[in-house]
Short mmCIF file of C-alpha atoms in Angstrom, two decimals:
data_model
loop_
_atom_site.label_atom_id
_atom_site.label_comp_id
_atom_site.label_asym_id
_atom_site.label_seq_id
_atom_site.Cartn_x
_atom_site.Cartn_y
_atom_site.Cartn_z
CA UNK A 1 7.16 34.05 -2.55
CA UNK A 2 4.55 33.40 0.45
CA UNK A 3 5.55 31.30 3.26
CA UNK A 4 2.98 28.87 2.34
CA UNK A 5 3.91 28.35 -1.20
CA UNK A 6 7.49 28.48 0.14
CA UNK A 7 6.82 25.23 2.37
CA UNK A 8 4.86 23.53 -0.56
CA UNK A 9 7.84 24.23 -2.90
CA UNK A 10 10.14 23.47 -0.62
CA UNK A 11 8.50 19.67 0.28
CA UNK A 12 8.66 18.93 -3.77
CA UNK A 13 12.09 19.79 -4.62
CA UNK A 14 13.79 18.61 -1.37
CA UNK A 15 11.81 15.37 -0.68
CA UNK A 16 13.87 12.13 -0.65
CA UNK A 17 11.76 9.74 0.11
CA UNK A 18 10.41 7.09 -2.16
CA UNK A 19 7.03 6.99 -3.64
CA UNK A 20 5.13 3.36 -3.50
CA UNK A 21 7.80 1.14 -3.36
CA UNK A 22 7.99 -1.11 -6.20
CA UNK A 23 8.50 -3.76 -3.46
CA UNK A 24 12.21 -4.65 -5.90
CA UNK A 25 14.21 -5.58 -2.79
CA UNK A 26 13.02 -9.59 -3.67
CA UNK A 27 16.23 -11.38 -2.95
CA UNK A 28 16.96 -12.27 0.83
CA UNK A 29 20.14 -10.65 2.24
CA UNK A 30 21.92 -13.05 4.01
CA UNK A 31 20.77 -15.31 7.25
CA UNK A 32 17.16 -14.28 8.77
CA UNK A 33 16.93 -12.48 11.62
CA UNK A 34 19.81 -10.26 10.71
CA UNK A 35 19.47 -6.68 10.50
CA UNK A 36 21.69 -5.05 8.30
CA UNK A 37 22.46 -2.33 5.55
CA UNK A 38 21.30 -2.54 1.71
CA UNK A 39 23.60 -2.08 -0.88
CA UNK A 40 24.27 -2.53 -4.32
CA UNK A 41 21.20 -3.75 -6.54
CA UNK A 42 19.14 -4.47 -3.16
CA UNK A 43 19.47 -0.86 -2.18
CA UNK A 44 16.48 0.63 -0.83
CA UNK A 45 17.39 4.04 0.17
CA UNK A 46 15.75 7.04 -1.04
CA UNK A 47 15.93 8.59 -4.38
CA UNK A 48 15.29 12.43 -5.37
CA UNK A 49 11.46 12.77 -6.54
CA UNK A 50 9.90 15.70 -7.51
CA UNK A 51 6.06 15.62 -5.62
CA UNK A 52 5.48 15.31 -2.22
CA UNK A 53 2.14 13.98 -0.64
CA UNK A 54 1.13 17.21 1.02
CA UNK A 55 1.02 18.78 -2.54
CA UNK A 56 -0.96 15.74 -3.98
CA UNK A 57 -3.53 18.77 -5.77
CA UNK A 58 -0.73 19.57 -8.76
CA UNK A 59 0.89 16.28 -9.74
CA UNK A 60 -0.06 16.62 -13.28
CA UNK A 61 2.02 19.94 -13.13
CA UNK A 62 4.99 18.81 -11.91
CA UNK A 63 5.79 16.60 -14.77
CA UNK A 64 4.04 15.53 -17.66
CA UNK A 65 4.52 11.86 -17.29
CA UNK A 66 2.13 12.49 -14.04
CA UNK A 67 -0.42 13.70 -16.70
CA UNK A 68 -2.94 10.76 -15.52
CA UNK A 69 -3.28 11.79 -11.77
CA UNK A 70 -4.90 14.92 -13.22
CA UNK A 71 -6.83 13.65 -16.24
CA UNK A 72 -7.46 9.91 -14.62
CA UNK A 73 -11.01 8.66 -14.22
CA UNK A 74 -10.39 6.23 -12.05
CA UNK A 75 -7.40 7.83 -9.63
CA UNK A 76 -7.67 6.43 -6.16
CA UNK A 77 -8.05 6.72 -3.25
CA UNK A 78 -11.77 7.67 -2.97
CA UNK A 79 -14.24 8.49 -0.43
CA UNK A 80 -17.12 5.35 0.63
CA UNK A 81 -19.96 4.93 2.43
CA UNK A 82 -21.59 2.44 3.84
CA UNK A 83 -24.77 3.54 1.93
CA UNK A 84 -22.94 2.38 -1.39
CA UNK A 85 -23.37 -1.23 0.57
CA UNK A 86 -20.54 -3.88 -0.05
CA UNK A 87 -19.53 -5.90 -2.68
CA UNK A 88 -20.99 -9.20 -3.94
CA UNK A 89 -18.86 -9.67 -6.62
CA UNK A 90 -15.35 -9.87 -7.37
CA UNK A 91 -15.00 -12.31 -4.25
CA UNK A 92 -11.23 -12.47 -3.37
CA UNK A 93 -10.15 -16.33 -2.88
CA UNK A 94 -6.70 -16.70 -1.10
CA UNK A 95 -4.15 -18.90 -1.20
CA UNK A 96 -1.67 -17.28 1.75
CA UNK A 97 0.99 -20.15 3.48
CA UNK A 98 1.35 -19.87 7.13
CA UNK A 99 4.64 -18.62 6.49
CA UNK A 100 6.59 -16.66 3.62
CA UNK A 101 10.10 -15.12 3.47
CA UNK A 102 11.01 -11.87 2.34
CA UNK A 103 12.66 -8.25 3.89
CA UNK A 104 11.76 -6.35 6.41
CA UNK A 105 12.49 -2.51 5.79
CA UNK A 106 11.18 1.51 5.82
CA UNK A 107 9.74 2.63 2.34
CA UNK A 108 10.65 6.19 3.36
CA UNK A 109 6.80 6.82 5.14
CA UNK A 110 6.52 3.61 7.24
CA UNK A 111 7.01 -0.23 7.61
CA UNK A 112 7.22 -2.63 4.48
CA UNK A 113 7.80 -5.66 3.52
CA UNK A 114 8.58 -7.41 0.36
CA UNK A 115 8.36 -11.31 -0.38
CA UNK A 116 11.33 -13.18 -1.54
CA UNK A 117 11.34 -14.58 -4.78
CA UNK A 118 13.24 -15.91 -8.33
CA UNK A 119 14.05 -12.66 -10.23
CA UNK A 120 11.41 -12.16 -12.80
CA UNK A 121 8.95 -15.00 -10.96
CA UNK A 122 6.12 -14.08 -9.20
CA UNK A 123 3.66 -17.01 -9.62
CA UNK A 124 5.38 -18.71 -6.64
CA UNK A 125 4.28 -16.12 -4.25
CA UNK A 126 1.32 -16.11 -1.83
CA UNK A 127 -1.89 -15.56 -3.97
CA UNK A 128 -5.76 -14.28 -4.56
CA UNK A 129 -8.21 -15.22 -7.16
CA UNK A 130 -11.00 -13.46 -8.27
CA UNK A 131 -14.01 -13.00 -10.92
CA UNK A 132 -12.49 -10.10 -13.17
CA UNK A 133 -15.59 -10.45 -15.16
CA UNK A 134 -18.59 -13.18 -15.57
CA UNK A 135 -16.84 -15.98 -16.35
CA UNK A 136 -13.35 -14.63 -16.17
CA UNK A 137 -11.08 -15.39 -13.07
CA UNK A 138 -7.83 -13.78 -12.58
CA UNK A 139 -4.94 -14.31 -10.29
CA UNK A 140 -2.41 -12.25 -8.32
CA UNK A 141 0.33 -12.61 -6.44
CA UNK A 142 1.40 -10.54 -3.10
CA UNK A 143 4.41 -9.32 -3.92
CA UNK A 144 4.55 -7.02 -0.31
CA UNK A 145 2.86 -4.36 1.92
CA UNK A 146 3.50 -0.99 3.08
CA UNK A 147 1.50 1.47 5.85
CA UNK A 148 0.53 4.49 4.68
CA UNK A 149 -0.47 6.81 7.56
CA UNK A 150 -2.75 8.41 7.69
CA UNK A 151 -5.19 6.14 5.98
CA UNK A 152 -5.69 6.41 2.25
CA UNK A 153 -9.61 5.74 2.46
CA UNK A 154 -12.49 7.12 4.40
CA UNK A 155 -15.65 5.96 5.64
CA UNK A 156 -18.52 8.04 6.41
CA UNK A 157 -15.82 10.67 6.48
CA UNK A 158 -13.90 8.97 9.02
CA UNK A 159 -10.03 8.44 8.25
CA UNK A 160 -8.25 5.56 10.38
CA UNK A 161 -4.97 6.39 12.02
CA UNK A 162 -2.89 4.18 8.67
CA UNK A 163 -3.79 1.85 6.02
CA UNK A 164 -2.36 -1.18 5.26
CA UNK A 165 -1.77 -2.36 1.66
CA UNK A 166 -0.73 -5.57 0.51
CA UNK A 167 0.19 -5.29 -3.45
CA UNK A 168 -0.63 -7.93 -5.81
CA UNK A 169 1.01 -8.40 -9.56
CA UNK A 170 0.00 -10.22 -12.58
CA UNK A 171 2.11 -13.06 -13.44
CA UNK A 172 4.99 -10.02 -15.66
CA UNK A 173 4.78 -8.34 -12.11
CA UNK A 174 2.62 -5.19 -13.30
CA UNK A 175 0.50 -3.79 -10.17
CA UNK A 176 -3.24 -5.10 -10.78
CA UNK A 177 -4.59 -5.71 -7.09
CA UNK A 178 -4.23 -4.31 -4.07
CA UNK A 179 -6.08 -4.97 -0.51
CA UNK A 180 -6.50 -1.90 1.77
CA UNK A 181 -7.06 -2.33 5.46
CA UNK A 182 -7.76 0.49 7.79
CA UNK A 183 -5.64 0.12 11.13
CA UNK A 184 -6.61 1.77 14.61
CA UNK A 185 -5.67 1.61 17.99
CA UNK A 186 -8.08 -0.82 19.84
CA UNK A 187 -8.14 -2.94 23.06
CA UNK A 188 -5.47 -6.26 22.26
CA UNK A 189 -2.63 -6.35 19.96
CA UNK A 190 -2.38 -7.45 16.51
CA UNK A 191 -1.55 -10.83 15.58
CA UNK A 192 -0.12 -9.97 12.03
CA UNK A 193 1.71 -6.36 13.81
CA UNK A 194 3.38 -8.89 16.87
CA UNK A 195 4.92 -11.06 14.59
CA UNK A 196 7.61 -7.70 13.55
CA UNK A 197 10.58 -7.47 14.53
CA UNK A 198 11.09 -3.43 16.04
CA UNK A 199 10.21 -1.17 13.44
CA UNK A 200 13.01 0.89 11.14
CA UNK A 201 12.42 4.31 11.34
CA UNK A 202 11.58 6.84 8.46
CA UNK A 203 15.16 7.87 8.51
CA UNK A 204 16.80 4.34 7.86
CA UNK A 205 15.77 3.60 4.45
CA UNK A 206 19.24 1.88 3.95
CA UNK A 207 18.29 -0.77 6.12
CA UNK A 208 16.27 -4.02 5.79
CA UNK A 209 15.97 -7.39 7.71
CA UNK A 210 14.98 -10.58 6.23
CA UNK A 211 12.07 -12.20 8.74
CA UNK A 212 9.63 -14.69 7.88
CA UNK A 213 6.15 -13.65 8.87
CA UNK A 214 2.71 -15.01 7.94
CA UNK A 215 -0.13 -12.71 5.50
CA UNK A 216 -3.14 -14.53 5.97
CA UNK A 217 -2.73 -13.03 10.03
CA UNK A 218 -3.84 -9.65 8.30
CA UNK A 219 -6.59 -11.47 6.48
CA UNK A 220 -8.14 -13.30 10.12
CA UNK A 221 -8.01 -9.59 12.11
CA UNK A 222 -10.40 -8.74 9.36
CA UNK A 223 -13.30 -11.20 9.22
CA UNK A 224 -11.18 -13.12 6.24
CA UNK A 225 -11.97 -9.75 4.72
CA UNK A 226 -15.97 -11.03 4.15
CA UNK A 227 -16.73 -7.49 3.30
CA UNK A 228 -15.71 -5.03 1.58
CA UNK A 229 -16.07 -2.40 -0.97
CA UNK A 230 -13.95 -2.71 -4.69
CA UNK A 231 -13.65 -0.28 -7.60
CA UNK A 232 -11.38 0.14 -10.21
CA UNK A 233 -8.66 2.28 -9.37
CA UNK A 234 -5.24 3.33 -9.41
CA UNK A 235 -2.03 3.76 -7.93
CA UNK A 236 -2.00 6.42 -5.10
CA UNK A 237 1.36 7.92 -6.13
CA UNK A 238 2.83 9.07 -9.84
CA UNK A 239 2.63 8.37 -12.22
CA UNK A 240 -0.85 7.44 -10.77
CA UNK A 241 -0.87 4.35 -13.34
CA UNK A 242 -4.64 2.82 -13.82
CA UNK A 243 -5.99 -0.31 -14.26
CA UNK A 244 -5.37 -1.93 -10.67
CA UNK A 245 -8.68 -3.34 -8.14
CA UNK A 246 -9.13 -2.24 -5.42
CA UNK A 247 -10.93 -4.29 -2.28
CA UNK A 248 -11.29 -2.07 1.32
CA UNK A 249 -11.99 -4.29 4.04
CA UNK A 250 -14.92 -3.15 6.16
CA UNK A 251 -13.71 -4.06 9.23
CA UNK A 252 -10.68 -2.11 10.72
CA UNK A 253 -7.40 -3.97 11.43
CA UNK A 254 -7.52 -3.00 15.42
CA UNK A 255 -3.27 -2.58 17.26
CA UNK A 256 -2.82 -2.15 20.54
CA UNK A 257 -2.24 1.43 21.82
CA UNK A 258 1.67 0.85 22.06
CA UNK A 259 1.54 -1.25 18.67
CA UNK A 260 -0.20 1.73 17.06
CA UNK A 261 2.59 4.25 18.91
CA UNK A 262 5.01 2.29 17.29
CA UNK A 263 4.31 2.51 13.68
CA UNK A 264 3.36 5.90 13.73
CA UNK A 265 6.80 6.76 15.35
CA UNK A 266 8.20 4.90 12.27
CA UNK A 267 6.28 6.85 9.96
CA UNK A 268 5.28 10.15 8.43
CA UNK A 269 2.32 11.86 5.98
CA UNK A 270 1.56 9.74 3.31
CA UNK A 271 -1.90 10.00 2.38
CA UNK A 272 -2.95 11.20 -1.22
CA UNK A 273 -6.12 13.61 -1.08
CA UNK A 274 -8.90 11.39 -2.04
CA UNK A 275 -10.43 11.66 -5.30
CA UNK A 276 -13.66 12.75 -7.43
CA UNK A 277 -16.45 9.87 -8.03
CA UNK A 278 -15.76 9.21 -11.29
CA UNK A 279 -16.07 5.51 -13.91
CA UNK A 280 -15.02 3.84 -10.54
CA UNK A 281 -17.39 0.91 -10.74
CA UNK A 282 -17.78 0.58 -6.94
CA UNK A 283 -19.00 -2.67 -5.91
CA UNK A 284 -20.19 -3.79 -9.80
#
């Protein structure tokens, strides 16, 4: 076996980290502000898998139930350009309090976060609406966010330093929307980044803290994300499941150097090679 097959082999059947998370770790631990191990049904620490980002190219080999991140026509990420222009449909109407509880943790690849609420109840959770089809509005809920660095997306062929994603369910809690916002060093620090407590690491999945923080912070670093591209996509990980939108912000979520220091020490790889233009539907 070559050394480079060796290493690719090696990252599949060894890697214990957690794909997407599922964002399952709903029910507050205990008082807030309290750092402290998960256990029992909260438990977020990793689980064997059997693909690994760096060998994103052969999912649909690795297991059959994968068979859609090879055969998929509308697997994301994807490349855009500002040529494509933005979107004037599919306008994203929020409905984000100033403040919402939930826990604080590591997905295995960076910070997360996942909203408190009833078991099997999402409609009480912070929420978009938006214009599925003429006529036809839809809403979501955010049931958390997670960094994925390095970004998912491009631009122009540019990749940002991580991607933020905040992931929105149907009212049964199946994946359907999900906002993408490239992050990047810049000049001040981030408003929705400050409000943190210090970041868990990439090797204390096992812990979680319950904070209360505010979304719509995210939303005002971005222009209240006034443009942006959407297609139809999917999920970025197996089983690479279809059927979500997708809105990219145009304008990049901008840390402060140390900010950006920080969640990159708290992270590692987890960016799926971007896909084929395919039935995407960008911007229509």
């Amino acid at each position: 076996m070559h050394f480079t097959n060796f290493a690719v082999f090696s990252a599949i059947v060894f890697s214990t980290v957690l794909a997407c998370p599922d964002h399952s770790n709903h029910e507050l631990l205990g008082p807030l502000y309290k750092r402290q191990t998960v256990n029992g049904t909260f438990r977020v620490a990793p689980t064997k898998k059997d693909w690994a980002y760096e060998a994103s190219y052969n999912w649909g080999m690795v297991n059959e139930n994968y068979t859609l991140c090879q055969v998929g026509t509308q697997q994301a990420p994807i490349p855009l350009l500002l040529t494509q222009g933005l979107s004037l449909n599919h306008i994203p109407h929020f409905q984000y309090p100033a403040t919402a509880a939930g826990n604080f943790y590591n997905w295995g690849y960076g910070p997360a976060f996942t909203f408190s609420h009833p078991p099997g109840n999402w409609t009480g959770l912070p929420s978009l609406t938006f214009e599925e089809a003429p006529g036809v509005n839809e809403t979501v809920y955010l049931r958390g966010w997670h960094l994925h660095a390095p970004a998912d997306h491009s631009v122009q062929g540019d990749r940002s330093k991580a991607e933020l994603h905040l992931v929105h369910v149907d009212a049964k809690g199946h994946e359907r929307a999900v906002l993408a916002f490239r992050v990047d060093p810049g000049n001040a620090e981030s408003a929705f980044f400050g409000q943190l407590p210090g970041v868990i690491g990439f090797n204390e999945t096992d812990v979680q803290e319950p904070i209360e923080l505010d979304p719509s912070l995210a939303l005002n670093e971005v222009n209240s994300f006034n443009e942006f591209w959407t297609y139809r996509g999917s999920l970025t990980s197996p089983p690479c499941t279809e059927g979500l939108r997708w809105y990219v912000a145009r304008n990049i979520l901008f840390t402060s150097v140390a900010q950006m220091q920080s969640l990159l020490r708290a992270s590692t790889y987890s960016a799926r090679a971007e896909q084929e233009v395919w039935l995407h539907q960008i911007n229509v």
